[in-house]
Amino acid sequence: MSVTLTELEQQTAAHAQPITKGSGRWKLIVTNYDLYLLLVPGLLFLLLFKYAPMYGIIIAFQDFNIFDGFMGSKWVGLDQFEKLIHSEEFYQVFINTLLISVYKIVLLFPIPIVIALFLNEVRKALFKKTIQTIIFLPHFLSWVIISGLFINILSPSGGLVNNAIQWFGGTPISFFLDNQFFRSVVVFTAGWKESGWNAIIFIAAIAGIEQEQYEAASIDGAGRIRQMFHITLPGIMPTIILILILRMGYLLEAGTEQILTMYNSVVYQSGDVIGTFVYRQGLGQQDYSFSTAVGLFNSLVGFILIIAGNELSKKLIKRSIW
């Protein structure tokens, strides 16, 4: 008995099992189980060290006593945040944080871009690798080492910089003890340490630009400088905008580890930032509730900035940052 093609298709459809969205996802997981297993260590890390400690946020709403613990400490509601709002010391710390962060963005953000642009123009491979090694190296030094290095270089008694100032007839300057110069030292040392390393992402972005554009520009008579401004720079502009928006999300992170190794009570007026303020209040004065409230405020502001940056990125580069 012959079966037509139409009847055969109907029989096949009748016996076929419907594939639901859930079963399809489960099949995908089973098929790629080894890849999902690789996610387990990272997920455990996030759960244990990122999400589990968030339980401690309740301290910000308590008059926390270390001996009474979370459940035994007195609940005070928003009292710690009212204390934060009326704290003149916090306002100075907040201003210091904003100033140092803005200085770092305005003065230091363009430097890695410039480094990447000029390294791209170097044609001798040995010279290029040597320069890259030299400018990348400071990133791998800890802030403790760098602080000690610059304390010696900028020392008012025998430091290299002050020796040069005296040689030209000037007066030695105590850079680490002067509120007028301390922020400049913080910004300069941050640039010295991280500018070369931060250039890596822009170097990678430049490597993704099609070489045919340079060849066509060269045929049309465009020199290296014009190629840089009309091909390289526009080619990495989406990356520049994306990194800048992400950097804005960390506007209240002025470099706690760096400043902790450099500052002292003399320069609290210009160098004390939110991170160091939380450290002093929490561990120094054992005011855990107030320091947690300050940290929570910092996190909320950073979260708002990240969300705003994501919305801005959709308009500027037509894509979300996550």
Short mmCIF file of C-alpha atoms in Angstrom, two decimals:
data_model
loop_
_atom_site.label_atom_id
_atom_site.label_comp_id
_atom_site.label_asym_id
_atom_site.label_seq_id
_atom_site.Cartn_x
_atom_site.Cartn_y
_atom_site.Cartn_z
CA MET A 1 0.00 0.00 0.00
CA SER A 2 1.51 3.29 -1.06
CA VAL A 3 1.71 6.25 1.29
CA THR A 4 1.64 9.75 -0.03
CA LEU A 5 4.14 12.37 1.12
CA THR A 6 1.37 14.34 2.86
CA GLU A 7 0.25 11.30 4.88
CA LEU A 8 3.86 10.54 5.83
CA GLU A 9 4.36 14.08 7.17
CA GLN A 10 1.11 13.85 9.16
CA GLN A 11 2.17 10.55 10.74
CA THR A 12 5.58 11.94 11.64
CA ALA A 13 4.04 15.02 13.23
CA ALA A 14 1.59 12.87 15.22
CA HIS A 15 4.36 10.72 16.75
CA ALA A 16 6.79 13.58 17.33
CA GLN A 17 7.21 14.71 20.95
CA PRO A 18 6.73 18.46 21.45
CA ILE A 19 9.93 20.18 22.54
CA THR A 20 9.20 22.69 25.24
CA LYS A 21 11.39 25.60 26.16
CA GLY A 22 12.24 24.01 29.50
CA SER A 23 13.25 20.67 28.05
CA GLY A 24 15.36 22.39 25.42
CA ARG A 25 17.22 24.32 28.11
CA TRP A 26 17.75 21.18 30.19
CA LYS A 27 19.06 19.34 27.13
CA LEU A 28 21.50 22.19 26.52
CA ILE A 29 22.75 21.96 30.10
CA VAL A 30 23.20 18.19 29.93
CA THR A 31 25.01 18.42 26.60
CA ASN A 32 27.42 21.09 27.89
CA TYR A 33 27.66 19.89 31.50
CA ASP A 34 31.46 20.25 31.53
CA LEU A 35 31.24 23.95 30.70
CA TYR A 36 28.63 24.53 33.41
CA LEU A 37 30.84 22.72 35.93
CA LEU A 38 33.51 25.32 35.23
CA LEU A 39 31.05 27.97 36.47
CA VAL A 40 30.73 26.36 39.90
CA PRO A 41 33.95 27.77 41.49
CA GLY A 42 33.12 31.29 40.29
CA LEU A 43 29.52 31.05 41.51
CA LEU A 44 30.66 29.73 44.90
CA PHE A 45 33.13 32.62 45.15
CA LEU A 46 30.36 35.13 44.44
CA LEU A 47 27.99 33.52 46.93
CA LEU A 48 30.50 33.21 49.76
CA PHE A 49 32.45 36.45 49.41
CA LYS A 50 30.02 38.83 47.66
CA TYR A 51 26.44 37.90 48.52
CA ALA A 52 26.74 36.22 51.94
CA PRO A 53 28.48 39.25 53.53
CA MET A 54 25.58 41.45 52.39
CA TYR A 55 23.74 40.13 55.43
CA GLY A 56 25.94 42.52 57.42
CA ILE A 57 24.09 45.50 55.90
CA ILE A 58 21.61 45.24 58.80
CA ILE A 59 24.34 46.70 61.04
CA ALA A 60 23.64 50.09 59.43
CA PHE A 61 20.18 50.02 61.01
CA GLN A 62 21.36 48.95 64.47
CA ASP A 63 23.38 50.26 67.36
CA PHE A 64 25.65 47.31 66.83
CA ASN A 65 27.51 45.75 69.71
CA ILE A 66 30.07 43.13 68.83
CA PHE A 67 29.27 41.11 71.96
CA ASP A 68 25.49 41.12 71.39
CA GLY A 69 25.81 40.19 67.71
CA PHE A 70 23.36 40.79 64.88
CA MET A 71 20.28 39.55 66.67
CA GLY A 72 20.98 41.02 70.08
CA SER A 73 21.93 44.56 69.03
CA LYS A 74 19.39 47.35 69.37
CA TRP A 75 17.53 48.42 66.22
CA VAL A 76 17.69 52.20 65.63
CA GLY A 77 16.20 52.49 62.15
CA LEU A 78 17.66 55.37 60.13
CA ASP A 79 19.50 57.02 63.04
CA GLN A 80 22.91 56.19 61.58
CA PHE A 81 21.97 57.82 58.28
CA GLU A 82 20.72 60.94 60.10
CA LYS A 83 24.06 61.04 61.87
CA LEU A 84 25.74 60.73 58.48
CA ILE A 85 23.75 63.62 57.00
CA HIS A 86 24.55 65.92 59.93
CA SER A 87 28.23 64.97 60.10
CA GLU A 88 30.44 67.88 59.00
CA GLU A 89 33.40 65.53 58.86
CA PHE A 90 31.61 63.33 56.32
CA TYR A 91 30.91 66.30 54.05
CA GLN A 92 34.64 67.08 53.93
CA VAL A 93 35.38 63.42 53.23
CA PHE A 94 32.75 63.37 50.47
CA ILE A 95 34.22 66.48 48.83
CA ASN A 96 37.73 65.01 49.02
CA THR A 97 36.51 61.81 47.38
CA LEU A 98 34.82 63.67 44.54
CA LEU A 99 37.79 65.96 43.92
CA ILE A 100 40.37 63.17 43.83
CA SER A 101 38.16 61.00 41.60
CA VAL A 102 37.42 63.85 39.19
CA TYR A 103 41.12 64.77 39.06
CA LYS A 104 41.97 61.16 38.21
CA ILE A 105 39.34 61.00 35.47
CA VAL A 106 40.16 64.37 33.89
CA LEU A 107 43.95 64.13 34.14
CA LEU A 108 44.65 60.40 33.97
CA PHE A 109 41.95 58.95 31.72
CA PRO A 110 43.40 60.38 28.46
CA ILE A 111 46.94 59.14 29.20
CA PRO A 112 46.37 55.43 28.41
CA ILE A 113 44.66 56.45 25.16
CA VAL A 114 47.67 58.54 24.15
CA ILE A 115 50.03 55.71 25.10
CA ALA A 116 48.05 53.23 22.98
CA LEU A 117 47.94 55.60 20.00
CA PHE A 118 51.68 56.21 19.98
CA LEU A 119 52.62 52.60 20.69
CA ASN A 120 50.55 51.65 17.66
CA GLU A 121 52.79 53.86 15.53
CA VAL A 122 56.00 52.13 16.66
CA ARG A 123 57.14 49.74 13.95
CA LYS A 124 60.26 48.21 15.54
CA ALA A 125 58.97 45.19 17.49
CA LEU A 126 61.89 45.03 19.97
CA PHE A 127 61.63 48.70 20.88
CA LYS A 128 57.83 48.46 21.18
CA LYS A 129 57.98 45.44 23.51
CA THR A 130 60.65 47.12 25.63
CA ILE A 131 58.52 50.24 26.10
CA GLN A 132 55.47 48.13 26.91
CA THR A 133 57.38 46.16 29.54
CA ILE A 134 58.67 49.34 31.19
CA ILE A 135 55.28 51.06 31.40
CA PHE A 136 53.40 47.89 32.44
CA LEU A 137 55.81 47.00 35.25
CA PRO A 138 54.61 49.51 37.92
CA HIS A 139 51.17 47.90 37.91
CA PHE A 140 52.63 44.77 39.50
CA LEU A 141 54.13 46.68 42.44
CA SER A 142 52.02 46.98 45.58
CA TRP A 143 50.99 50.38 46.91
CA VAL A 144 53.15 49.75 49.97
CA ILE A 145 56.26 49.55 47.79
CA ILE A 146 55.24 52.53 45.67
CA SER A 147 54.44 54.64 48.73
CA GLY A 148 57.85 53.88 50.23
CA LEU A 149 59.50 54.69 46.91
CA PHE A 150 57.84 58.10 46.55
CA ILE A 151 58.25 58.95 50.23
CA ASN A 152 61.99 58.65 49.66
CA ILE A 153 61.95 60.51 46.35
CA LEU A 154 59.83 63.37 47.73
CA SER A 155 61.44 63.50 51.17
CA PRO A 156 62.20 67.10 52.29
CA SER A 157 65.55 65.90 53.65
CA GLY A 158 67.58 64.26 50.93
CA GLY A 159 64.81 63.41 48.49
CA LEU A 160 65.64 63.61 44.79
CA VAL A 161 62.91 66.14 43.99
CA ASN A 162 63.68 68.44 46.91
CA ASN A 163 67.39 68.28 46.13
CA ALA A 164 66.56 69.57 42.65
CA ILE A 165 64.33 72.30 44.14
CA GLN A 166 67.14 73.41 46.45
CA TRP A 167 69.63 73.34 43.61
CA PHE A 168 67.46 75.88 41.76
CA GLY A 169 67.25 78.01 44.91
CA GLY A 170 63.85 76.89 46.17
CA THR A 171 62.65 75.77 49.60
CA PRO A 172 62.11 72.05 50.33
CA ILE A 173 58.47 70.94 50.27
CA SER A 174 56.93 68.30 52.54
CA PHE A 175 54.68 66.77 49.88
CA PHE A 176 53.18 64.14 52.18
CA LEU A 177 52.55 66.61 55.02
CA ASP A 178 51.11 69.51 53.05
CA ASN A 179 47.38 69.63 52.23
CA GLN A 180 48.19 71.83 49.25
CA PHE A 181 50.24 69.12 47.53
CA PHE A 182 48.89 65.82 48.87
CA ARG A 183 46.09 65.39 46.29
CA SER A 184 48.57 66.08 43.50
CA VAL A 185 50.85 63.37 44.86
CA VAL A 186 47.92 60.90 45.00
CA VAL A 187 46.90 61.61 41.40
CA PHE A 188 50.47 61.55 40.06
CA THR A 189 51.38 58.25 41.73
CA ALA A 190 48.13 56.65 40.53
CA GLY A 191 48.94 57.72 36.98
CA TRP A 192 52.51 56.48 37.27
CA LYS A 193 51.35 53.06 38.46
CA GLU A 194 48.31 52.35 36.30
CA SER A 195 48.48 54.37 33.05
CA GLY A 196 50.56 51.82 31.19
CA TRP A 197 48.44 48.91 32.32
CA ASN A 198 45.17 50.69 31.48
CA ALA A 199 46.46 51.22 27.95
CA ILE A 200 46.16 47.47 27.26
CA ILE A 201 42.43 47.60 26.52
CA PHE A 202 42.92 50.45 24.03
CA ILE A 203 45.82 48.62 22.38
CA ALA A 204 43.52 45.62 21.96
CA ALA A 205 40.80 47.86 20.50
CA ILE A 206 43.28 49.29 17.99
CA ALA A 207 44.29 45.76 16.96
CA GLY A 208 40.68 45.13 15.97
CA ILE A 209 40.60 47.93 13.40
CA GLU A 210 40.66 46.66 9.80
CA GLN A 211 44.06 47.18 8.21
CA GLU A 212 42.45 47.85 4.84
CA GLN A 213 41.42 51.27 6.12
CA TYR A 214 45.05 52.22 6.71
CA GLU A 215 46.06 50.89 3.31
CA ALA A 216 43.32 52.86 1.58
CA ALA A 217 44.23 56.01 3.50
CA SER A 218 47.90 55.53 2.61
CA ILE A 219 47.05 55.21 -1.08
CA ASP A 220 45.05 58.43 -0.85
CA GLY A 221 48.10 60.19 0.56
CA ALA A 222 47.17 60.35 4.25
CA GLY A 223 50.18 60.44 6.57
CA ARG A 224 50.60 58.66 9.90
CA ILE A 225 49.22 61.58 11.92
CA ARG A 226 46.10 61.91 9.76
CA GLN A 227 45.56 58.15 9.92
CA MET A 228 45.78 58.34 13.70
CA PHE A 229 43.14 61.07 13.97
CA HIS A 230 40.82 59.88 11.18
CA ILE A 231 41.04 56.08 11.52
CA THR A 232 42.57 54.92 14.81
CA LEU A 233 40.91 57.38 17.17
CA PRO A 234 37.39 57.05 15.66
CA GLY A 235 37.87 53.28 15.56
CA ILE A 236 38.40 53.04 19.32
CA MET A 237 35.88 55.75 20.26
CA PRO A 238 33.15 53.24 21.32
CA THR A 239 35.69 51.61 23.65
CA ILE A 240 36.71 55.00 25.05
CA ILE A 241 33.09 55.94 25.77
CA LEU A 242 32.36 52.56 27.33
CA ILE A 243 35.40 52.67 29.65
CA LEU A 244 34.64 56.27 30.63
CA ILE A 245 31.06 55.38 31.56
CA LEU A 246 32.24 52.41 33.61
CA ARG A 247 34.80 54.64 35.31
CA MET A 248 32.05 57.07 36.25
CA GLY A 249 30.37 54.24 38.15
CA TYR A 250 33.36 54.19 40.50
CA LEU A 251 33.34 57.93 41.05
CA LEU A 252 33.31 57.51 44.84
CA GLU A 253 36.18 55.03 44.78
CA ALA A 254 39.16 57.37 44.99
CA GLY A 255 41.74 54.70 45.77
CA THR A 256 41.40 53.59 49.39
CA GLU A 257 44.38 51.25 49.41
CA GLN A 258 46.61 53.87 47.84
CA ILE A 259 45.65 56.65 50.26
CA LEU A 260 45.85 54.40 53.33
CA THR A 261 49.52 53.77 52.62
CA MET A 262 50.29 57.45 51.99
CA TYR A 263 48.27 59.72 54.21
CA ASN A 264 48.44 60.69 57.87
CA SER A 265 46.42 62.79 60.32
CA VAL A 266 48.08 66.00 59.07
CA VAL A 267 46.49 65.68 55.60
CA TYR A 268 43.04 64.39 56.61
CA GLN A 269 41.63 67.71 55.42
CA SER A 270 42.59 67.02 51.79
CA GLY A 271 43.26 63.28 51.65
CA ASP A 272 40.62 61.55 53.75
CA VAL A 273 38.17 59.79 51.41
CA ILE A 274 35.09 57.64 52.01
CA GLY A 275 37.05 54.38 52.02
CA THR A 276 39.62 55.59 54.55
CA PHE A 277 36.88 57.26 56.61
CA VAL A 278 35.00 53.95 56.85
CA TYR A 279 38.25 52.24 57.85
CA ARG A 280 38.96 54.76 60.62
CA GLN A 281 35.39 54.77 61.94
CA GLY A 282 34.92 51.01 61.79
CA LEU A 283 38.27 49.64 62.93
CA GLY A 284 39.78 52.72 64.54
CA GLN A 285 36.84 53.92 66.64
CA GLN A 286 34.87 50.63 66.50
CA ASP A 287 31.75 52.48 65.35
CA TYR A 288 30.64 49.61 63.15
CA SER A 289 27.07 50.80 62.56
CA PHE A 290 28.05 54.27 61.37
CA SER A 291 30.87 52.97 59.14
CA THR A 292 28.46 50.43 57.61
CA ALA A 293 25.95 53.22 56.92
CA VAL A 294 28.68 55.21 55.17
CA GLY A 295 29.69 52.18 53.12
CA LEU A 296 26.06 51.48 52.19
CA PHE A 297 25.61 55.08 51.09
CA ASN A 298 28.73 54.76 48.94
CA SER A 299 27.45 51.53 47.37
CA LEU A 300 24.03 52.99 46.59
CA VAL A 301 25.55 56.04 44.90
CA GLY A 302 27.84 53.76 42.87
CA PHE A 303 24.87 51.57 41.88
CA ILE A 304 22.90 54.62 40.72
CA LEU A 305 25.88 55.85 38.70
CA ILE A 306 26.29 52.43 37.05
CA ILE A 307 22.61 52.34 36.08
CA ALA A 308 22.81 55.90 34.74
CA GLY A 309 25.97 54.99 32.83
CA ASN A 310 24.23 51.99 31.30
CA GLU A 311 21.34 54.16 30.10
CA LEU A 312 23.79 56.74 28.75
CA SER A 313 25.74 54.05 26.89
CA LYS A 314 22.54 52.95 25.13
CA LYS A 315 22.18 56.44 23.71
CA LEU A 316 25.84 57.10 22.89
CA ILE A 317 27.08 53.75 21.58
CA LYS A 318 23.71 52.03 20.99
CA ARG A 319 24.46 49.15 23.34
CA SER A 320 24.12 48.25 27.00
CA ILE A 321 27.22 47.79 29.19
CA TRP A 322 25.73 44.51 30.41
#
